[in-house]
Coordinates of C-alpha atoms and ligand atoms in Angstrom, one line a residue:
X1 CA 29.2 39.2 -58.4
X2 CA 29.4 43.1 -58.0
X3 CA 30.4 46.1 -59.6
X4 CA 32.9 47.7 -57.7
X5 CA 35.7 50.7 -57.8
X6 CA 38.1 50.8 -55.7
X7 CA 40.3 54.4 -55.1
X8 CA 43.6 54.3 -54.0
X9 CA 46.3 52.1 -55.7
X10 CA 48.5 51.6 -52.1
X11 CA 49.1 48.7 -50.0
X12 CA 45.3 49.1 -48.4
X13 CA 43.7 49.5 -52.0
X14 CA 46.0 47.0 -54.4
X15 CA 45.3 44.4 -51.7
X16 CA 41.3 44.8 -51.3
X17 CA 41.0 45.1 -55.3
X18 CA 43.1 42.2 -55.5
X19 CA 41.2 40.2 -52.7
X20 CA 37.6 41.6 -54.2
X21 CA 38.3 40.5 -58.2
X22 CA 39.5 36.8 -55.9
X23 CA 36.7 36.2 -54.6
X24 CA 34.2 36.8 -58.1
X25 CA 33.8 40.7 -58.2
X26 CA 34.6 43.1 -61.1
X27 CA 37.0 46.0 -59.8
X28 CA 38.4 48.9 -61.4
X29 CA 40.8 50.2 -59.2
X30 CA 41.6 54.1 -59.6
X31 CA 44.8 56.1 -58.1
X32 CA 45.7 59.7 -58.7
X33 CA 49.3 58.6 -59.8
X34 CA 50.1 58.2 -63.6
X35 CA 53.3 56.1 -63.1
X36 CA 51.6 53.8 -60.8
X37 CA 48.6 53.0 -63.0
X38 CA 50.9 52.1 -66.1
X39 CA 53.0 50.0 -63.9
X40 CA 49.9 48.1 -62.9
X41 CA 48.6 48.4 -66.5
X42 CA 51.8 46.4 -67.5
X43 CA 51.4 44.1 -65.1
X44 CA 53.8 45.2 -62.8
X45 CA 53.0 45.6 -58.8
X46 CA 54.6 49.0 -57.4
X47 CA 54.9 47.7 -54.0
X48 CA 56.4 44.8 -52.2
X49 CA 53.0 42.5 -50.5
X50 CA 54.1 38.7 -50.6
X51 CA 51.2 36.8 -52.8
X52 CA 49.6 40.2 -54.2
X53 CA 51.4 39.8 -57.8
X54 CA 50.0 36.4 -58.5
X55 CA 46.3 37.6 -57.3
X56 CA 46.6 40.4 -59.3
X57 CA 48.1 38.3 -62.5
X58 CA 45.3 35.5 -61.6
X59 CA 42.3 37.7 -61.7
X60 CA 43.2 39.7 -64.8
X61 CA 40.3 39.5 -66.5
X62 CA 38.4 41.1 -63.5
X63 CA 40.8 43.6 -62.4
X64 CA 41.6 47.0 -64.2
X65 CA 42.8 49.9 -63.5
X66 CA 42.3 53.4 -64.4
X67 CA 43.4 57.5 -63.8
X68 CA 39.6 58.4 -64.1
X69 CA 37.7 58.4 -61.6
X70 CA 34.5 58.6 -64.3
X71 CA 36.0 55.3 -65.8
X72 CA 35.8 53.8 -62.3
X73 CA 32.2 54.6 -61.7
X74 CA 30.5 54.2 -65.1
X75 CA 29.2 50.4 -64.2
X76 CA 30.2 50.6 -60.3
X77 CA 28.2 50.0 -57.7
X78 CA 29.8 50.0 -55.0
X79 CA 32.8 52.5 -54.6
X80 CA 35.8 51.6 -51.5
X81 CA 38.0 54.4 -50.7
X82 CA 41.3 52.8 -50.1
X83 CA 43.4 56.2 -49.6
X84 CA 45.8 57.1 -47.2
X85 CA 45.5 59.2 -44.5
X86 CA 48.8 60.7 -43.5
X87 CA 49.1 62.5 -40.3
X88 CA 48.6 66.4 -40.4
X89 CA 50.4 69.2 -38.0
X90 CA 47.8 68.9 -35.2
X91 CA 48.2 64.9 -35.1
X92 CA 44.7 64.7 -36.4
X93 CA 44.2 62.7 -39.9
X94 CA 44.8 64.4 -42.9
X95 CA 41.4 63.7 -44.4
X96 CA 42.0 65.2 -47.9
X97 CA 42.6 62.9 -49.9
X98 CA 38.7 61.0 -48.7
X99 CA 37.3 64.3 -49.5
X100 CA 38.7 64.8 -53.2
X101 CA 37.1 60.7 -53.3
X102 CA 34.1 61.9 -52.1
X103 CA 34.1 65.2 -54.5
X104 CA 35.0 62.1 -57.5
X105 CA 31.0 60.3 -56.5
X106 CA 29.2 63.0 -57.3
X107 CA 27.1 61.8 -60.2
X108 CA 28.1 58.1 -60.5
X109 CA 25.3 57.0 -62.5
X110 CA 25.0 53.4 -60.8
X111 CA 26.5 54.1 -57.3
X112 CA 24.4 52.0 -54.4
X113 CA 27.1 52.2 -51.4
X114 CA 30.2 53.9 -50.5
X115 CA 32.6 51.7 -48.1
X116 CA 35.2 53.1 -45.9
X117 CA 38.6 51.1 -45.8
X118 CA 40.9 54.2 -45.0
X119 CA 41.5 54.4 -41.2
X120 CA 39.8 57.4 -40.3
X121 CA 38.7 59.3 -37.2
X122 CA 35.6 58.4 -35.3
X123 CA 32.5 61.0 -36.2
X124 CA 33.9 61.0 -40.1
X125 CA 31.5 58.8 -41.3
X126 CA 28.4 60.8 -40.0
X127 CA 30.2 64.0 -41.9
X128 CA 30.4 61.8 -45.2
X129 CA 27.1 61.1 -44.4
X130 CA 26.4 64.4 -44.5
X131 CA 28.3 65.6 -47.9
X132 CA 26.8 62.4 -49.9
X133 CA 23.1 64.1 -49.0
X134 CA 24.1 67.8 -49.6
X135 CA 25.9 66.2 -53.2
X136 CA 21.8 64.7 -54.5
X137 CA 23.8 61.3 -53.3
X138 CA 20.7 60.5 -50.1
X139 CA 20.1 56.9 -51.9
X140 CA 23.7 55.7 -51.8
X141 CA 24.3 54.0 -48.3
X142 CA 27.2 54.3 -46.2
X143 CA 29.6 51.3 -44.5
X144 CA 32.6 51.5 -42.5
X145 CA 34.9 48.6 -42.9
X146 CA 38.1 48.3 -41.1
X147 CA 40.7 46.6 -42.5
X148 CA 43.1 44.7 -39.9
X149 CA 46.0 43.4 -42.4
X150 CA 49.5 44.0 -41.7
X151 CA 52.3 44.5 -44.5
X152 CA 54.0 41.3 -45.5
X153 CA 50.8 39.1 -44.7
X154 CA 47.8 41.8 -46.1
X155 CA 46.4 38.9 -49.0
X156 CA 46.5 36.3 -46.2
X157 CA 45.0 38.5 -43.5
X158 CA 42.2 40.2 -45.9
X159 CA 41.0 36.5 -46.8
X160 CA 41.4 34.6 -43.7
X161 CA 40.3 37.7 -40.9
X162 CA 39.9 37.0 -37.7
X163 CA 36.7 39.3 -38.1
X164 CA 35.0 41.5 -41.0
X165 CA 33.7 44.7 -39.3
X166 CA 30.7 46.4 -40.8
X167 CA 29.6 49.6 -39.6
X168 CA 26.4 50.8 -40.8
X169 CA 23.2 52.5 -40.2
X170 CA 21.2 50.7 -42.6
X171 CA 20.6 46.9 -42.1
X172 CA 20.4 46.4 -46.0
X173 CA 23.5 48.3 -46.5
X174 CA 25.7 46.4 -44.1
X175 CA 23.7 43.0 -45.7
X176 CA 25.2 43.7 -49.1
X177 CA 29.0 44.6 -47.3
X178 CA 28.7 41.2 -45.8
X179 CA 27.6 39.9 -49.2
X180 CA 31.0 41.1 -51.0
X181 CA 32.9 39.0 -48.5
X182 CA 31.5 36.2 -49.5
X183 CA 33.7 32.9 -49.3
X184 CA 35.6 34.6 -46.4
X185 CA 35.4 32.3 -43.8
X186 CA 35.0 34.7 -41.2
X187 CA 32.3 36.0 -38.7
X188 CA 30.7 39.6 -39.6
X189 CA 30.3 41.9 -36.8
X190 CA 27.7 44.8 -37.8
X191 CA 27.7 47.3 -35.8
X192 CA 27.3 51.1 -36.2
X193 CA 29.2 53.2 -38.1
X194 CA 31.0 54.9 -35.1
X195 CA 31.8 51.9 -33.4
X196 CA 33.4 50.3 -36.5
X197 CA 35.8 53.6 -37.0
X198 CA 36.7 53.6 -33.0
X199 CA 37.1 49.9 -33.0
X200 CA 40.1 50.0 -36.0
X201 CA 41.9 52.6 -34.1
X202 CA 41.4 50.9 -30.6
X203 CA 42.5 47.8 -31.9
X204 CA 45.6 49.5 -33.5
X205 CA 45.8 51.5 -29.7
X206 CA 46.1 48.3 -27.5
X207 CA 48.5 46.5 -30.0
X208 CA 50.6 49.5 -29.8
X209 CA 50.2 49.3 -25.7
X210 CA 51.4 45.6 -26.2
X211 CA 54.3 46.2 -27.5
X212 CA 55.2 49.5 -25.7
X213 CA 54.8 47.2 -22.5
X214 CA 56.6 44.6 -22.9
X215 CA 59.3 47.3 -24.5
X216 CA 59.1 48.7 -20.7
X217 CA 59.5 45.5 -19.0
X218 CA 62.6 45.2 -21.1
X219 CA 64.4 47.7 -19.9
X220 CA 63.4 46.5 -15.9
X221 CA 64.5 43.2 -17.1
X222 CA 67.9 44.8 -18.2
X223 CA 68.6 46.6 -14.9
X224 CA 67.2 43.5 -13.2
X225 CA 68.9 40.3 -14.7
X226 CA 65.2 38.9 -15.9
X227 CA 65.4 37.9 -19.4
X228 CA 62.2 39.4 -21.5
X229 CA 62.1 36.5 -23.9
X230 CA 61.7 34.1 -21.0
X231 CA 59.4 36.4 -19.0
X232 CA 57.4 37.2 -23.2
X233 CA 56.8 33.5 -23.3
X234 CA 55.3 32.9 -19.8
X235 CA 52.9 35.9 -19.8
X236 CA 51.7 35.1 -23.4
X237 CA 50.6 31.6 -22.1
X238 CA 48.2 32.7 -20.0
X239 CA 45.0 32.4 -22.4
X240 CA 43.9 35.8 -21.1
X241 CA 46.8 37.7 -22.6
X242 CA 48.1 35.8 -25.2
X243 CA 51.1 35.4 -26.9
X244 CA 51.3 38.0 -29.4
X245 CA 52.4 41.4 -29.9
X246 CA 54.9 41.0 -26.9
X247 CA 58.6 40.7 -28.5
X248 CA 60.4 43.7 -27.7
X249 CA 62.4 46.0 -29.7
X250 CA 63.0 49.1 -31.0
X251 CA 59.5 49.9 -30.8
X252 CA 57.1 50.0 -32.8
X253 CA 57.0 51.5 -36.8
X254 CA 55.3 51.3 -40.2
X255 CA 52.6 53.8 -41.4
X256 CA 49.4 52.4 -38.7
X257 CA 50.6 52.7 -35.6
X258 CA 52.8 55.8 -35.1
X259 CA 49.9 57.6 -36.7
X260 CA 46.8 56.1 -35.4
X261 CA 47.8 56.4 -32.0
X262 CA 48.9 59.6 -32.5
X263 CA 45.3 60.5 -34.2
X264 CA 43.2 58.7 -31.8
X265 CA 45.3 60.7 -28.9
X266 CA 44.3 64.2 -30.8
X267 CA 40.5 63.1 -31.5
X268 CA 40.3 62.3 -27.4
X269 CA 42.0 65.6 -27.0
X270 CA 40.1 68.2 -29.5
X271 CA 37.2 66.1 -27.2
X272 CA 38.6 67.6 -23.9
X273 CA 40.3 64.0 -22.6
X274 CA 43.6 63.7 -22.0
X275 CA 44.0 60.2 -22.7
X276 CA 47.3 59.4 -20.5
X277 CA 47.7 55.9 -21.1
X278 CA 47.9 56.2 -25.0
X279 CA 49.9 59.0 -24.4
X280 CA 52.1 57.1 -22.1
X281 CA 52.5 54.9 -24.8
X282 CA 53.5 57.8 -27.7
X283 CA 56.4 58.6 -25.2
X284 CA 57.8 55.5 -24.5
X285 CA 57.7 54.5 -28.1
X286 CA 59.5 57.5 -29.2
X287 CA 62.1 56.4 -26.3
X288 CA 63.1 53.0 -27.7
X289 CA 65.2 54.0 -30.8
X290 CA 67.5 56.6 -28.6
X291 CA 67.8 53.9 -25.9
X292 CA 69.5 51.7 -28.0
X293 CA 71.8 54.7 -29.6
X294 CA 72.6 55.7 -25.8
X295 CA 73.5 51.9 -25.0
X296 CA 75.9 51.6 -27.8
X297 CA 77.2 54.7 -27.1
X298 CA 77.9 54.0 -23.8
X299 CA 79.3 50.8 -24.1
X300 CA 81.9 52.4 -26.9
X301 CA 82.5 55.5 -24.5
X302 CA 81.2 57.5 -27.0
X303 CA 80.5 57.8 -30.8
X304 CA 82.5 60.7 -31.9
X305 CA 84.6 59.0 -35.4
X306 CA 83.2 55.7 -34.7
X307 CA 81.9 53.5 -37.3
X308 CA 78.4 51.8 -37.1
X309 CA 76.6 49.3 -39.6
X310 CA 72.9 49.4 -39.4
X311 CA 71.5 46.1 -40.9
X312 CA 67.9 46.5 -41.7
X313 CA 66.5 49.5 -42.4
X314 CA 62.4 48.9 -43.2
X315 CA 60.2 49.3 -40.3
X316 CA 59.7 45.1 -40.3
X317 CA 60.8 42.1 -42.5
X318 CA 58.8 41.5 -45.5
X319 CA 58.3 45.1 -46.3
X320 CA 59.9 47.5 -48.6
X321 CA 58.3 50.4 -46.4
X322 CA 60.4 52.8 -44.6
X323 CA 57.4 54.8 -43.4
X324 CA 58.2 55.7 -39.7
X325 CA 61.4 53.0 -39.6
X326 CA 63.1 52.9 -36.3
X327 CA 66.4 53.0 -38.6
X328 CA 65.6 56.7 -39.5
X329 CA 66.0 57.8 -35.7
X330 CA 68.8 55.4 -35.2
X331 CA 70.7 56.5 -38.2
X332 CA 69.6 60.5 -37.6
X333 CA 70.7 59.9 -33.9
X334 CA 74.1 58.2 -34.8
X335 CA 75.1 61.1 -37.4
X336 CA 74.4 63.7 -34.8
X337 CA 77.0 62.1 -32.7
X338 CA 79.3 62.3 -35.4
X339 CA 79.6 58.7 -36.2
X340 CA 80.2 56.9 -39.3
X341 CA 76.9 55.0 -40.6
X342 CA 76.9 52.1 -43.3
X343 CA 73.9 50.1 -44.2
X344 CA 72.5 46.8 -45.2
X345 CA 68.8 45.7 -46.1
X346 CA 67.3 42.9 -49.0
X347 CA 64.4 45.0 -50.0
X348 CA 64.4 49.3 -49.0
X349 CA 64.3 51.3 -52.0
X350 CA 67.3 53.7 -52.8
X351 CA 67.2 56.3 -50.1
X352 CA 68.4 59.8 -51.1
X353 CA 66.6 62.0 -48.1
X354 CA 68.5 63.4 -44.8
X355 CA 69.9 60.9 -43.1
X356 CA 70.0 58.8 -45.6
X357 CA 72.4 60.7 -47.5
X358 CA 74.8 60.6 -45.5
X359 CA 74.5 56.8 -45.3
X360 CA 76.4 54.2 -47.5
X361 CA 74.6 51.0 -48.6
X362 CA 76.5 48.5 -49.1
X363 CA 75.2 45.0 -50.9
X364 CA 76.0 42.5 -47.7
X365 CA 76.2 42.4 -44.4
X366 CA 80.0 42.0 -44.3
X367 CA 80.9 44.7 -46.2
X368 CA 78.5 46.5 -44.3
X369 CA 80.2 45.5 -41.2
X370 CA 83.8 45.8 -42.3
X371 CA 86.0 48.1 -39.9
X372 CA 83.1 49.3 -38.2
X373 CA 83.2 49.4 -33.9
X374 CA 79.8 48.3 -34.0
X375 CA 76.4 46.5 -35.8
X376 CA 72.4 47.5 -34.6
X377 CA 70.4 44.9 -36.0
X378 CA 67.0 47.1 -36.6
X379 CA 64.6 44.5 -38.6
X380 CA 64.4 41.4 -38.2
X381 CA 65.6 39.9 -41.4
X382 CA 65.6 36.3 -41.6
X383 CA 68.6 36.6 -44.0
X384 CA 70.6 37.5 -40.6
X385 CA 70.6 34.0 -39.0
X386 CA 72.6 33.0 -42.4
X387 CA 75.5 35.5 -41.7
X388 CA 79.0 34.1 -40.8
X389 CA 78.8 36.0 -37.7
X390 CA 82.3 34.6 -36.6
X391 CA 83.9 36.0 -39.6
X392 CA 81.5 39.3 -39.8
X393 CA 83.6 39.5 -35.5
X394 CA 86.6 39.4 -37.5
X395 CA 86.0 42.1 -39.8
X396 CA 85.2 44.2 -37.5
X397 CA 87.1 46.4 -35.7
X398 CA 85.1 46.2 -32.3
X399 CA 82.9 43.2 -32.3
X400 CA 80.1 44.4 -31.0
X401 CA 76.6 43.6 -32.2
X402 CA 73.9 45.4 -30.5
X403 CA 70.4 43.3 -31.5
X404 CA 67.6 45.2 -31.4
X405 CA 65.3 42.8 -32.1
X406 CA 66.3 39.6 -30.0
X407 CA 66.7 37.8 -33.3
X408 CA 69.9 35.9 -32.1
X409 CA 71.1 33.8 -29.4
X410 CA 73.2 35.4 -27.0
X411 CA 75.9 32.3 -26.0
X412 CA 76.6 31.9 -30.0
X413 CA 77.1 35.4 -30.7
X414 CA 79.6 35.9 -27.9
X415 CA 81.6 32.3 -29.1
X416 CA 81.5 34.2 -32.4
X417 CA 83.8 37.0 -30.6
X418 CA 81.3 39.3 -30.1
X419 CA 80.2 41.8 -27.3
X420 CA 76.1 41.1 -27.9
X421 CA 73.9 43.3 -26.5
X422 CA 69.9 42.7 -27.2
X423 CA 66.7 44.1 -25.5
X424 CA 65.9 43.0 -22.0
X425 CA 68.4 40.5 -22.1
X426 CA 71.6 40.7 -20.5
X427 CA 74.7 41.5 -22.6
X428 CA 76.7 38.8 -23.1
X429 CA 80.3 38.5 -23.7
X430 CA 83.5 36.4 -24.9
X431 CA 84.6 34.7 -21.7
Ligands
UGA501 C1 49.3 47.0 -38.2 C2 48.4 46.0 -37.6 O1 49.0 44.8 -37.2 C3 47.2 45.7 -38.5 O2 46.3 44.9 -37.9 C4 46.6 46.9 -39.0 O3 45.6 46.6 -40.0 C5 47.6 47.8 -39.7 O4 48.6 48.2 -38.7 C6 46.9 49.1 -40.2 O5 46.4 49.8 -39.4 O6 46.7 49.2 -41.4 P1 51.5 46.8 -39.7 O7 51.8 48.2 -39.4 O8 51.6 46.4 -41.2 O9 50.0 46.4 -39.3 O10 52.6 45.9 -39.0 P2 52.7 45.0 -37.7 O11 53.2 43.7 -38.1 O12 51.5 45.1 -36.8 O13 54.0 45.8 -37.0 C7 53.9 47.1 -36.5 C8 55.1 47.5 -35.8 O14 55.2 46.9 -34.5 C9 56.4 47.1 -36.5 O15 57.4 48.2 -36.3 C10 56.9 45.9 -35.7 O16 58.3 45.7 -35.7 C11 56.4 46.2 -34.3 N1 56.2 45.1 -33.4 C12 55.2 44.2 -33.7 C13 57.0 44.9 -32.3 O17 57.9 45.7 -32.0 N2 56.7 43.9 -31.4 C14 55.7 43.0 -31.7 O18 55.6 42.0 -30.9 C15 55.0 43.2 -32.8

């Protein structure tokens, strides 16, 4: 059993405190935000992570949380900076908030090890490195550790990795990292510090390229009478590709990938390389919301006083994040063209910003689709396979449902009445 703080109360923090205090540890977890810490003080969880309330609620007595950062480190340890690392003008990470972390160290009277959770650029653990010697802080080691969970399934992922990724440059450091896994089943991969940032954001890179492909054969398939679902499934049996990552969409969102391709792409560049693949990627990406806009649009003849529904609005199911949603684009796009936007989703937060404003929620799906000329399914709700679609046709006043996520079968929808566009799949229609 350790002694550990963890800083930064988000999804990456809540979850590794959470996970940490499971598995035997004492954690104090400490965020900058005073509504957040009573909320958690309470008892209540400020964000929406499947499983995360009952860990927290479970280990209790092992878990506390705290505004000061001196409260954190008066019996830690071991210290995990858990904050975020938004995306700054250049591209490149915003690393302030690791610094003001680093700044909060100085003088933590039992302090052994910092560990690195927030994704950061490669080269930043050498400069932390570096500030921990010039702040008296030489005998406290240093560990990058990765974190591969996704929203909606971080507890599951953080206890049952495929990997645990330890970067250090001291054996004995990267021993006791290991060590505060312990009852993981999972192998530990040390390697150096360098290699452990590079390999979070590569991972992040190709999952990104995944998608972005198969969002490109989509669009061949459309022009080419292929079907992408079919064509997904057969590539992702061959053992060497593998079936995941490969259902097309709207592209790719949340707060990881957008940003960490976009920050591996500017570290490669302020390095001289061009990077054209990843960059390739970024581009295509950014594509797949407007496609979908531009299809519905053309199959309507134009936008111009039309009425859309958008039904989902997080960036995936599971998730009350909105953090680089393909619905923002979509809705942004469709206001532009001087349409009419309603909205459904089970879980996003009240929305007050531009284009959100100009937006009305409605409660369900058929009052969101009521009179409208057409529906984008953006996330994948599972809730949507329980719509009467036949009577959601009806209340419309063009049945059209464009799916951007393939989360329907095309024959039903158009023996519902509807005009059902998808991705990479041929429109079908009411005979
Ligand atoms: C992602 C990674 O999956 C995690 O391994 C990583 O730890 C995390 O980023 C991070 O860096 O912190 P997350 O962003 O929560 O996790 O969500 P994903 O489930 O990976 O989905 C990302 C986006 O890709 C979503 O917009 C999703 O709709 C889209 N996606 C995913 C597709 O369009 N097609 C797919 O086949 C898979």
């Amino acid at each position: 059993m350790h002694d550990i703080a963890v800083f930064g109360a988000g999804y990456i923090g809540l979850v590794t405190g959470a996970c940490l205090a499971q598995l035997g540890h004492r954690v104090t977890v400490r965020d900058i935000r005073p509504d957040r810490v009573d909320a958690l003080r309470r008892g209540e969880v400020p964000i929406h992570e499947p499983g995360l309330g009952d860990l927290i609620a479970g280990n209790a007595e092992r878990l506390r949380f705290t505004l000061d950062a001196e409260e954190a480190l008066r019996t830690a340890e071991v210290a995990f900076v858990c904050v975020d690392t938004p995306p700054s003008a250049s591209g490149d990470a915003d690393l302030s908030r690791v610094w003001s972390v680093v700044e909060d160290l100085r003088g933590a009277p039992r302090l052994t090890t910092v560990v690195m959770k927030s994704t950061v650029p490669v080269g930043t653990g050498d400069r932390v490195r570096v500030a921990l010697d010039a702040a008296g802080m030489g005998h406290v080691g240093y560990a990058s550790n990765p974190e591969f969970t996704a929203e909606g399934t971080a507890v599951r992922d953080f206890l049952n990795p495929d990997r645990i990724v330890v970067g250090a440059a001291d054996q004995e450091v990267a021993a006791l990292v290991a060590r505060l896994h312990r009852g993981i089943d999972a192998p530990v991969q040390e390697v150096s510090v360098a290699s452990a940032e590079m390999a979070k954001m590569a991972a992040n890179a190709l999952l990104a390229t995944k998608i972005t492909f198969i969002n490109e054969i989509a669009a061949v398939c459309e022009a080419t009478g292929a079907d992408v679902e079919e064509v997904a499934a057969v590539v992702g049996r061959d053992h060497r590709l593998g079936p995941h990552f490969l259902k097309a969409g709207l592209g790719y969102g949340g707060s990881c990938f957008p940003k960490d391709s976009r920050a591996l792409r500017a570290i490669a560049s302020n390095c001289g390389l061009p990077l054209p693949l990843l960059g390739a990627v970024i581009e295509v990406n950014d594509l797949q919301a407007r496609r979908a806009v531009a299809r519905v649009r053309s199959e309507l003849g134009g936008l111009r006083g039309r009425q859309v529904a958008l039904l989902g609005l997080t960036f995936k199911p599971g998730t009350d994040d909105m953090r680089q949603a393909p619905s923002a684009v979509i809705a942004a796009r469709l206001l532009s063209e001087g349409a009419v936007v309603t909205a459904w989703d089970p879980m996003a937060p009240e929305l007050t910003d531009t284009p959100w404003n100009q937006v009305e929620r409605k409660d369900d799906v058929l009052a969101a689709v009521a009179d409208c000329d057409a529906a984008v399914i953006v996330t994948e709700w599972p809730e949507l396979h329980d719509v009467d679609w036949g009577k959601a046709a009806e209340v419309m006043s063009t049945p059209l449902l464009f799916d951007g996520r393939n989360l329907l079968d095309p024959a039903d929808q158009a023996g519902h009445g509807f005009t059902y566009m998808s991705v990479g799949r041929a429109t079908a229609r009411q005979c």
